[in-house]
């Protein structure tokens, strides 16, 4: 495998760009190929079998495009499809849930942890299972935030509408004495200011992307596969939906213009 082969990342939409941000910061020499399944977003309300099939399909696409490692930059796809994807391809594939669980336990003192995520991730019980397998004393409270992803994708992350939903969803943590909150959907770090303003200073935000990219770096270093190019990498972006909508929202999140976004049919 070539050291300068790209890192593949994917999500249902722009959320996974919060993981790409971490890659840019921590691994600036790495080239990224990003796939956003915007033709089939949101994943949150879908059955696990569909999400698993999409995950395998997209991870295979990223392998075909030459990825040396894939990060499933989507909690919903990690919960439903990580194992199937690992079996389907012969490059390493990692998800965001185990790193997120690890970081949550490193962050909490009280071992009372909140998780906000999509409906499918909460229903899967993946965070609770993973956190408790690492520390049986931990207590986990989950809340599905149904409307967050569609509103973020519609460019309404700063709207009063989303703030109202946030107050409604986060009320579930009142009186639970949590001291750490896992942003268990990669779209949600885009709402950090809003969410932290509601839950307050006593609750530390846990962004799984931070730990995920650290683990990816360790895996690449161990396999002697860290990129060593001298020029800036030329990243590539693909979507299954509208390339222009993705490019305009994506350039705001990444604070840089995006190159032309490719369109790939997914069925
Ligand atoms: N960003 C995704 C996640 O981390 C999924 C959002 C969705 O498609 O519902 O779970």
PDB file of C-alpha atoms and ligand atoms in Angstrom:
ATOM      1  CA  UNK A   1       0.000   0.000   0.000  1.00  0.00           C
ATOM      2  CA  UNK A   2       1.202   3.490  -0.909  1.00  0.00           C
ATOM      3  CA  UNK A   3       1.720   5.861   2.060  1.00  0.00           C
ATOM      4  CA  UNK A   4       0.154   8.680   0.101  1.00  0.00           C
ATOM      5  CA  UNK A   5      -3.010   6.753  -0.696  1.00  0.00           C
ATOM      6  CA  UNK A   6      -6.037   8.655   0.629  1.00  0.00           C
ATOM      7  CA  UNK A   7      -8.011   8.268   3.828  1.00  0.00           C
ATOM      8  CA  UNK A   8     -11.647   7.464   3.053  1.00  0.00           C
ATOM      9  CA  UNK A   9     -14.382   9.013   5.195  1.00  0.00           C
ATOM     10  CA  UNK A  10     -18.127   8.930   4.839  1.00  0.00           C
ATOM     11  CA  UNK A  11     -21.366  10.070   6.371  1.00  0.00           C
ATOM     12  CA  UNK A  12     -24.963  10.437   5.263  1.00  0.00           C
ATOM     13  CA  UNK A  13     -24.310  14.172   4.793  1.00  0.00           C
ATOM     14  CA  UNK A  14     -22.142  17.083   5.961  1.00  0.00           C
ATOM     15  CA  UNK A  15     -21.850  15.782   9.544  1.00  0.00           C
ATOM     16  CA  UNK A  16     -18.759  13.699   8.826  1.00  0.00           C
ATOM     17  CA  UNK A  17     -16.966  16.915   7.892  1.00  0.00           C
ATOM     18  CA  UNK A  18     -16.618  17.489  11.650  1.00  0.00           C
ATOM     19  CA  UNK A  19     -14.338  14.419  11.529  1.00  0.00           C
ATOM     20  CA  UNK A  20     -12.590  15.703   8.394  1.00  0.00           C
ATOM     21  CA  UNK A  21     -11.863  18.930  10.342  1.00  0.00           C
ATOM     22  CA  UNK A  22      -9.983  16.835  12.900  1.00  0.00           C
ATOM     23  CA  UNK A  23      -8.066  15.052  10.114  1.00  0.00           C
ATOM     24  CA  UNK A  24      -7.050  18.413   8.620  1.00  0.00           C
ATOM     25  CA  UNK A  25      -5.838  19.580  12.009  1.00  0.00           C
ATOM     26  CA  UNK A  26      -4.048  16.466  13.182  1.00  0.00           C
ATOM     27  CA  UNK A  27      -2.947  14.880   9.886  1.00  0.00           C
ATOM     28  CA  UNK A  28      -2.486  17.762   7.438  1.00  0.00           C
ATOM     29  CA  UNK A  29      -0.400  15.654   5.015  1.00  0.00           C
ATOM     30  CA  UNK A  30      -3.201  13.141   4.463  1.00  0.00           C
ATOM     31  CA  UNK A  31      -5.399  13.294   1.391  1.00  0.00           C
ATOM     32  CA  UNK A  32      -9.098  12.793   2.135  1.00  0.00           C
ATOM     33  CA  UNK A  33     -11.757  11.207  -0.058  1.00  0.00           C
ATOM     34  CA  UNK A  34     -15.131  12.053   1.426  1.00  0.00           C
ATOM     35  CA  UNK A  35     -18.465  10.557   0.453  1.00  0.00           C
ATOM     36  CA  UNK A  36     -21.773  12.086   1.602  1.00  0.00           C
ATOM     37  CA  UNK A  37     -24.823   9.917   0.969  1.00  0.00           C
ATOM     38  CA  UNK A  38     -27.051  12.969   0.627  1.00  0.00           C
ATOM     39  CA  UNK A  39     -29.362  11.178  -1.817  1.00  0.00           C
ATOM     40  CA  UNK A  40     -30.468   8.897   1.045  1.00  0.00           C
ATOM     41  CA  UNK A  41     -30.111  11.147   4.094  1.00  0.00           C
ATOM     42  CA  UNK A  42     -31.216  11.011   6.905  1.00  0.00           C
ATOM     43  CA  UNK A  43     -30.063   7.565   8.054  1.00  0.00           C
ATOM     44  CA  UNK A  44     -31.505   8.087  11.554  1.00  0.00           C
ATOM     45  CA  UNK A  45     -35.066   6.888  10.861  1.00  0.00           C
ATOM     46  CA  UNK A  46     -34.015   3.952   8.583  1.00  0.00           C
ATOM     47  CA  UNK A  47     -34.005   0.251   9.517  1.00  0.00           C
ATOM     48  CA  UNK A  48     -30.595  -1.171  10.526  1.00  0.00           C
ATOM     49  CA  UNK A  49     -30.516  -3.530   7.459  1.00  0.00           C
ATOM     50  CA  UNK A  50     -30.724  -0.622   5.015  1.00  0.00           C
ATOM     51  CA  UNK A  51     -28.058   1.391   6.832  1.00  0.00           C
ATOM     52  CA  UNK A  52     -25.815  -1.673   6.914  1.00  0.00           C
ATOM     53  CA  UNK A  53     -26.201  -2.226   3.157  1.00  0.00           C
ATOM     54  CA  UNK A  54     -25.422   1.437   2.400  1.00  0.00           C
ATOM     55  CA  UNK A  55     -22.377   1.295   4.670  1.00  0.00           C
ATOM     56  CA  UNK A  56     -20.907  -1.745   2.910  1.00  0.00           C
ATOM     57  CA  UNK A  57     -21.628  -0.177  -0.487  1.00  0.00           C
ATOM     58  CA  UNK A  58     -19.878   3.098   0.356  1.00  0.00           C
ATOM     59  CA  UNK A  59     -16.895   1.541   2.129  1.00  0.00           C
ATOM     60  CA  UNK A  60     -16.406  -0.644  -0.986  1.00  0.00           C
ATOM     61  CA  UNK A  61     -16.585   2.483  -3.158  1.00  0.00           C
ATOM     62  CA  UNK A  62     -13.889   4.150  -1.029  1.00  0.00           C
ATOM     63  CA  UNK A  63     -11.701   1.054  -1.294  1.00  0.00           C
ATOM     64  CA  UNK A  64     -12.127   1.092  -5.096  1.00  0.00           C
ATOM     65  CA  UNK A  65     -11.007   4.755  -5.089  1.00  0.00           C
ATOM     66  CA  UNK A  66      -7.777   3.623  -3.432  1.00  0.00           C
ATOM     67  CA  UNK A  67      -8.357   4.381   0.274  1.00  0.00           C
ATOM     68  CA  UNK A  68      -5.717   2.934   2.624  1.00  0.00           C
ATOM     69  CA  UNK A  69      -8.041   3.178   5.653  1.00  0.00           C
ATOM     70  CA  UNK A  70     -11.703   4.113   6.046  1.00  0.00           C
ATOM     71  CA  UNK A  71     -13.225   6.070   8.904  1.00  0.00           C
ATOM     72  CA  UNK A  72     -16.984   5.643   9.104  1.00  0.00           C
ATOM     73  CA  UNK A  73     -17.599   9.268  10.111  1.00  0.00           C
ATOM     74  CA  UNK A  74     -21.192   8.496  11.044  1.00  0.00           C
ATOM     75  CA  UNK A  75     -22.402   7.015  14.320  1.00  0.00           C
ATOM     76  CA  UNK A  76     -25.568   5.597  12.774  1.00  0.00           C
ATOM     77  CA  UNK A  77     -23.591   3.742  10.084  1.00  0.00           C
ATOM     78  CA  UNK A  78     -21.017   2.620  12.658  1.00  0.00           C
ATOM     79  CA  UNK A  79     -23.721   1.116  14.876  1.00  0.00           C
ATOM     80  CA  UNK A  80     -25.435  -0.660  11.985  1.00  0.00           C
ATOM     81  CA  UNK A  81     -22.622  -1.507   9.601  1.00  0.00           C
ATOM     82  CA  UNK A  82     -19.088  -1.410  11.035  1.00  0.00           C
ATOM     83  CA  UNK A  83     -18.686  -5.175  11.373  1.00  0.00           C
ATOM     84  CA  UNK A  84     -20.255  -5.928   7.972  1.00  0.00           C
ATOM     85  CA  UNK A  85     -17.985  -3.338   6.346  1.00  0.00           C
ATOM     86  CA  UNK A  86     -14.890  -4.764   8.049  1.00  0.00           C
ATOM     87  CA  UNK A  87     -15.774  -8.174   6.615  1.00  0.00           C
ATOM     88  CA  UNK A  88     -16.526  -6.830   3.144  1.00  0.00           C
ATOM     89  CA  UNK A  89     -13.219  -5.079   2.380  1.00  0.00           C
ATOM     90  CA  UNK A  90      -9.550  -5.833   2.952  1.00  0.00           C
ATOM     91  CA  UNK A  91      -8.450  -2.421   4.220  1.00  0.00           C
ATOM     92  CA  UNK A  92      -8.835  -1.343   7.870  1.00  0.00           C
ATOM     93  CA  UNK A  93     -12.206   0.234   8.693  1.00  0.00           C
ATOM     94  CA  UNK A  94     -12.871   2.072  11.955  1.00  0.00           C
ATOM     95  CA  UNK A  95     -15.972   3.722  13.348  1.00  0.00           C
ATOM     96  CA  UNK A  96     -16.639   6.533  15.811  1.00  0.00           C
ATOM     97  CA  UNK A  97     -18.503   4.759  18.613  1.00  0.00           C
ATOM     98  CA  UNK A  98     -15.711   2.876  20.370  1.00  0.00           C
ATOM     99  CA  UNK A  99     -13.435   5.946  20.332  1.00  0.00           C
ATOM    100  CA  UNK A 100     -16.371   8.072  21.536  1.00  0.00           C
ATOM    101  CA  UNK A 101     -17.080   5.665  24.393  1.00  0.00           C
ATOM    102  CA  UNK A 102     -13.400   5.682  25.371  1.00  0.00           C
ATOM    103  CA  UNK A 103     -13.256   9.484  25.340  1.00  0.00           C
ATOM    104  CA  UNK A 104     -16.474   9.708  27.369  1.00  0.00           C
ATOM    105  CA  UNK A 105     -14.944   7.556  30.101  1.00  0.00           C
ATOM    106  CA  UNK A 106     -11.736   9.596  30.031  1.00  0.00           C
ATOM    107  CA  UNK A 107     -13.833  12.770  30.428  1.00  0.00           C
ATOM    108  CA  UNK A 108     -16.400  11.850  33.092  1.00  0.00           C
ATOM    109  CA  UNK A 109     -15.665  11.883  36.815  1.00  0.00           C
ATOM    110  CA  UNK A 110     -19.120  10.923  38.065  1.00  0.00           C
ATOM    111  CA  UNK A 111     -19.487   8.098  35.477  1.00  0.00           C
ATOM    112  CA  UNK A 112     -22.908   9.535  34.611  1.00  0.00           C
ATOM    113  CA  UNK A 113     -22.858  10.119  30.882  1.00  0.00           C
ATOM    114  CA  UNK A 114     -25.418  11.560  28.466  1.00  0.00           C
ATOM    115  CA  UNK A 115     -25.529  10.623  24.775  1.00  0.00           C
ATOM    116  CA  UNK A 116     -27.332  12.555  22.047  1.00  0.00           C
ATOM    117  CA  UNK A 117     -27.652  10.724  18.733  1.00  0.00           C
ATOM    118  CA  UNK A 118     -30.018   9.717  15.947  1.00  0.00           C
ATOM    119  CA  UNK A 119     -33.008   7.507  16.519  1.00  0.00           C
ATOM    120  CA  UNK A 120     -31.243   4.468  14.960  1.00  0.00           C
ATOM    121  CA  UNK A 121     -28.107   4.911  17.101  1.00  0.00           C
ATOM    122  CA  UNK A 122     -30.112   5.275  20.322  1.00  0.00           C
ATOM    123  CA  UNK A 123     -32.314   2.275  19.419  1.00  0.00           C
ATOM    124  CA  UNK A 124     -29.227   0.155  18.667  1.00  0.00           C
ATOM    125  CA  UNK A 125     -27.999   0.699  22.240  1.00  0.00           C
ATOM    126  CA  UNK A 126     -24.442   0.777  20.840  1.00  0.00           C
ATOM    127  CA  UNK A 127     -23.104   3.573  23.060  1.00  0.00           C
ATOM    128  CA  UNK A 128     -24.541   2.191  26.253  1.00  0.00           C
ATOM    129  CA  UNK A 129     -23.252  -1.311  25.453  1.00  0.00           C
ATOM    130  CA  UNK A 130     -19.784  -0.116  24.506  1.00  0.00           C
ATOM    131  CA  UNK A 131     -19.394   2.241  27.483  1.00  0.00           C
ATOM    132  CA  UNK A 132     -20.608  -0.379  29.957  1.00  0.00           C
ATOM    133  CA  UNK A 133     -18.327  -3.048  28.474  1.00  0.00           C
ATOM    134  CA  UNK A 134     -15.418  -0.696  29.210  1.00  0.00           C
ATOM    135  CA  UNK A 135     -16.701   0.322  32.663  1.00  0.00           C
ATOM    136  CA  UNK A 136     -19.661  -1.566  34.175  1.00  0.00           C
ATOM    137  CA  UNK A 137     -20.132   1.184  36.794  1.00  0.00           C
ATOM    138  CA  UNK A 138     -20.985   3.801  34.184  1.00  0.00           C
ATOM    139  CA  UNK A 139     -24.570   5.004  33.842  1.00  0.00           C
ATOM    140  CA  UNK A 140     -25.646   6.110  30.372  1.00  0.00           C
ATOM    141  CA  UNK A 141     -28.649   8.244  29.428  1.00  0.00           C
ATOM    142  CA  UNK A 142     -29.499   8.451  25.712  1.00  0.00           C
ATOM    143  CA  UNK A 143     -31.670  10.913  23.826  1.00  0.00           C
ATOM    144  CA  UNK A 144     -32.599  10.793  20.146  1.00  0.00           C
ATOM    145  CA  UNK A 145     -32.584  14.216  18.486  1.00  0.00           C
ATOM    146  CA  UNK A 146     -34.835  13.489  15.496  1.00  0.00           C
ATOM    147  CA  UNK A 147     -34.922  16.917  13.882  1.00  0.00           C
ATOM    148  CA  UNK A 148     -31.284  18.006  14.246  1.00  0.00           C
ATOM    149  CA  UNK A 149     -29.801  16.406  11.112  1.00  0.00           C
ATOM    150  CA  UNK A 150     -32.518  17.477   8.642  1.00  0.00           C
ATOM    151  CA  UNK A 151     -32.389  21.070   9.961  1.00  0.00           C
ATOM    152  CA  UNK A 152     -28.571  21.215   9.821  1.00  0.00           C
ATOM    153  CA  UNK A 153     -28.617  19.873   6.246  1.00  0.00           C
ATOM    154  CA  UNK A 154     -31.187  22.545   5.386  1.00  0.00           C
ATOM    155  CA  UNK A 155     -28.711  25.213   6.557  1.00  0.00           C
ATOM    156  CA  UNK A 156     -30.776  26.008   9.675  1.00  0.00           C
ATOM    157  CA  UNK A 157     -28.246  25.290  12.389  1.00  0.00           C
ATOM    158  CA  UNK A 158     -28.592  28.791  13.845  1.00  0.00           C
ATOM    159  CA  UNK A 159     -32.401  28.924  13.672  1.00  0.00           C
ATOM    160  CA  UNK A 160     -34.840  29.438  16.531  1.00  0.00           C
ATOM    161  CA  UNK A 161     -36.551  26.255  15.329  1.00  0.00           C
ATOM    162  CA  UNK A 162     -33.512  24.101  16.107  1.00  0.00           C
ATOM    163  CA  UNK A 163     -32.980  25.909  19.437  1.00  0.00           C
ATOM    164  CA  UNK A 164     -36.521  24.974  20.451  1.00  0.00           C
ATOM    165  CA  UNK A 165     -35.955  21.323  19.601  1.00  0.00           C
ATOM    166  CA  UNK A 166     -32.643  21.416  21.503  1.00  0.00           C
ATOM    167  CA  UNK A 167     -34.353  22.693  24.670  1.00  0.00           C
ATOM    168  CA  UNK A 168     -36.986  19.982  24.334  1.00  0.00           C
ATOM    169  CA  UNK A 169     -34.520  17.096  23.772  1.00  0.00           C
ATOM    170  CA  UNK A 170     -31.959  18.188  26.354  1.00  0.00           C
ATOM    171  CA  UNK A 171     -34.585  18.585  29.085  1.00  0.00           C
ATOM    172  CA  UNK A 172     -34.294  14.811  29.476  1.00  0.00           C
ATOM    173  CA  UNK A 173     -30.922  15.286  31.217  1.00  0.00           C
ATOM    174  CA  UNK A 174     -32.307  17.576  33.930  1.00  0.00           C
ATOM    175  CA  UNK A 175     -31.780  16.030  37.353  1.00  0.00           C
ATOM    176  CA  UNK A 176     -29.686  13.158  35.923  1.00  0.00           C
ATOM    177  CA  UNK A 177     -26.413  14.670  37.195  1.00  0.00           C
ATOM    178  CA  UNK A 178     -24.442  13.879  34.063  1.00  0.00           C
ATOM    179  CA  UNK A 179     -21.025  15.507  33.790  1.00  0.00           C
ATOM    180  CA  UNK A 180     -20.199  14.474  30.197  1.00  0.00           C
ATOM    181  CA  UNK A 181     -22.301  14.583  27.039  1.00  0.00           C
ATOM    182  CA  UNK A 182     -21.348  12.508  24.002  1.00  0.00           C
ATOM    183  CA  UNK A 183     -22.129  14.168  20.689  1.00  0.00           C
ATOM    184  CA  UNK A 184     -23.111  10.776  19.255  1.00  0.00           C
ATOM    185  CA  UNK A 185     -23.950  12.022  15.772  1.00  0.00           C
ATOM    186  CA  UNK A 186     -21.269  13.687  13.681  1.00  0.00           C
ATOM    187  CA  UNK A 187     -23.668  16.477  12.734  1.00  0.00           C
ATOM    188  CA  UNK A 188     -24.082  17.570  16.341  1.00  0.00           C
ATOM    189  CA  UNK A 189     -20.685  19.187  17.057  1.00  0.00           C
ATOM    190  CA  UNK A 190     -21.969  21.875  14.672  1.00  0.00           C
ATOM    191  CA  UNK A 191     -24.467  22.713  17.446  1.00  0.00           C
ATOM    192  CA  UNK A 192     -21.951  22.718  20.294  1.00  0.00           C
ATOM    193  CA  UNK A 193     -22.497  26.334  21.306  1.00  0.00           C
ATOM    194  CA  UNK A 194     -26.269  25.904  21.430  1.00  0.00           C
ATOM    195  CA  UNK A 195     -26.154  22.563  23.263  1.00  0.00           C
ATOM    196  CA  UNK A 196     -23.522  23.620  25.808  1.00  0.00           C
ATOM    197  CA  UNK A 197     -25.484  26.805  26.467  1.00  0.00           C
ATOM    198  CA  UNK A 198     -28.437  24.639  27.512  1.00  0.00           C
ATOM    199  CA  UNK A 199     -26.705  21.853  29.471  1.00  0.00           C
ATOM    200  CA  UNK A 200     -24.318  24.283  31.181  1.00  0.00           C
ATOM    201  CA  UNK A 201     -20.666  24.371  32.200  1.00  0.00           C
ATOM    202  CA  UNK A 202     -20.871  21.355  34.507  1.00  0.00           C
ATOM    203  CA  UNK A 203     -21.327  19.063  31.506  1.00  0.00           C
ATOM    204  CA  UNK A 204     -18.245  18.513  29.334  1.00  0.00           C
ATOM    205  CA  UNK A 205     -18.747  18.001  25.593  1.00  0.00           C
ATOM    206  CA  UNK A 206     -17.344  14.721  24.200  1.00  0.00           C
ATOM    207  CA  UNK A 207     -16.627  14.786  20.465  1.00  0.00           C
ATOM    208  CA  UNK A 208     -15.779  11.237  19.297  1.00  0.00           C
ATOM    209  CA  UNK A 209     -13.976  12.642  16.233  1.00  0.00           C
ATOM    210  CA  UNK A 210     -11.026  13.732  18.380  1.00  0.00           C
ATOM    211  CA  UNK A 211     -10.282  10.212  19.636  1.00  0.00           C
ATOM    212  CA  UNK A 212     -11.175   8.564  16.308  1.00  0.00           C
ATOM    213  CA  UNK A 213      -8.598  10.538  14.369  1.00  0.00           C
ATOM    214  CA  UNK A 214      -6.009   9.930  17.098  1.00  0.00           C
ATOM    215  CA  UNK A 215      -6.616   6.168  16.730  1.00  0.00           C
ATOM    216  CA  UNK A 216      -6.433   6.399  12.921  1.00  0.00           C
ATOM    217  CA  UNK A 217      -3.083   8.152  13.270  1.00  0.00           C
ATOM    218  CA  UNK A 218      -1.771   5.418  15.582  1.00  0.00           C
ATOM    219  CA  UNK A 219      -2.907   2.689  13.169  1.00  0.00           C
ATOM    220  CA  UNK A 220      -1.269   4.403  10.194  1.00  0.00           C
ATOM    221  CA  UNK A 221       1.947   5.001  12.135  1.00  0.00           C
ATOM    222  CA  UNK A 222       2.082   1.356  13.180  1.00  0.00           C
ATOM    223  CA  UNK A 223       1.623   0.187   9.580  1.00  0.00           C
ATOM    224  CA  UNK A 224       4.171   2.767   8.389  1.00  0.00           C
ATOM    225  CA  UNK A 225       1.440   4.334   6.252  1.00  0.00           C
ATOM    226  CA  UNK A 226       1.456   7.984   7.383  1.00  0.00           C
ATOM    227  CA  UNK A 227       1.534  10.240   4.310  1.00  0.00           C
ATOM    228  CA  UNK A 228       4.860  11.882   3.551  1.00  0.00           C
ATOM    229  CA  UNK A 229       3.969  14.109   0.580  1.00  0.00           C
ATOM    230  CA  UNK A 230       5.592  17.528   0.496  1.00  0.00           C
ATOM    231  CA  UNK A 231       2.848  19.340  -1.447  1.00  0.00           C
ATOM    232  CA  UNK A 232      -0.652  20.059  -0.055  1.00  0.00           C
ATOM    233  CA  UNK A 233      -3.017  17.129  -0.620  1.00  0.00           C
ATOM    234  CA  UNK A 234      -5.841  17.536  -3.145  1.00  0.00           C
ATOM    235  CA  UNK A 235      -8.933  16.285  -1.378  1.00  0.00           C
ATOM    236  CA  UNK A 236     -11.887  14.766  -3.215  1.00  0.00           C
ATOM    237  CA  UNK A 237     -15.587  14.957  -2.371  1.00  0.00           C
ATOM    238  CA  UNK A 238     -18.459  12.851  -3.701  1.00  0.00           C
ATOM    239  CA  UNK A 239     -22.195  12.874  -3.018  1.00  0.00           C
ATOM    240  CA  UNK A 240     -25.204  10.814  -4.036  1.00  0.00           C
ATOM    241  CA  UNK A 241     -27.466  13.910  -3.896  1.00  0.00           C
ATOM    242  CA  UNK A 242     -27.022  17.549  -4.888  1.00  0.00           C
ATOM    243  CA  UNK A 243     -23.311  18.502  -5.311  1.00  0.00           C
ATOM    244  CA  UNK A 244     -23.946  22.258  -5.100  1.00  0.00           C
ATOM    245  CA  UNK A 245     -25.886  22.111  -1.832  1.00  0.00           C
ATOM    246  CA  UNK A 246     -23.110  19.986  -0.317  1.00  0.00           C
ATOM    247  CA  UNK A 247     -20.365  22.303  -1.589  1.00  0.00           C
ATOM    248  CA  UNK A 248     -21.956  25.436  -0.161  1.00  0.00           C
ATOM    249  CA  UNK A 249     -22.633  23.985   3.292  1.00  0.00           C
ATOM    250  CA  UNK A 250     -19.355  22.030   3.306  1.00  0.00           C
ATOM    251  CA  UNK A 251     -17.217  25.063   2.525  1.00  0.00           C
ATOM    252  CA  UNK A 252     -18.688  26.876   5.551  1.00  0.00           C
ATOM    253  CA  UNK A 253     -18.002  23.928   7.861  1.00  0.00           C
ATOM    254  CA  UNK A 254     -14.454  23.395   6.581  1.00  0.00           C
ATOM    255  CA  UNK A 255     -13.794  27.141   6.214  1.00  0.00           C
ATOM    256  CA  UNK A 256     -12.346  26.672   2.744  1.00  0.00           C
ATOM    257  CA  UNK A 257     -13.737  26.446  -0.782  1.00  0.00           C
ATOM    258  CA  UNK A 258     -14.293  22.870  -1.970  1.00  0.00           C
ATOM    259  CA  UNK A 259     -13.077  21.555  -5.333  1.00  0.00           C
ATOM    260  CA  UNK A 260     -15.837  20.427  -7.751  1.00  0.00           C
ATOM    261  CA  UNK A 261     -17.934  17.803  -5.953  1.00  0.00           C
ATOM    262  CA  UNK A 262     -18.512  14.533  -7.868  1.00  0.00           C
ATOM    263  CA  UNK A 263     -21.909  12.900  -8.143  1.00  0.00           C
ATOM    264  CA  UNK A 264     -22.178   9.105  -7.764  1.00  0.00           C
ATOM    265  CA  UNK A 265     -25.402   7.149  -8.241  1.00  0.00           C
ATOM    266  CA  UNK A 266     -26.092   4.804  -5.337  1.00  0.00           C
ATOM    267  CA  UNK A 267     -28.912   2.267  -5.473  1.00  0.00           C
TER     268      UNK A 267
HETATM  269  N1  LIG B   1     -24.171  12.075  10.976  1.00  0.00           N
HETATM  270  C1  LIG B   1     -24.829  10.876  11.254  1.00  0.00           C
HETATM  271  C2  LIG B   1     -24.401  10.200  12.525  1.00  0.00           C
HETATM  272  O1  LIG B   1     -23.314  10.417  12.994  1.00  0.00           O
HETATM  273  C3  LIG B   1     -26.198  10.527  10.795  1.00  0.00           C
HETATM  274  C4  LIG B   1     -27.231  11.558  10.535  1.00  0.00           C
HETATM  275  C5  LIG B   1     -28.432  10.975   9.827  1.00  0.00           C
HETATM  276  O2  LIG B   1     -28.308  10.696   8.624  1.00  0.00           O
HETATM  277  O3  LIG B   1     -29.487  10.765  10.445  1.00  0.00           O
HETATM  278  O4  LIG B   1     -25.119   9.418  13.084  1.00  0.00           O
END
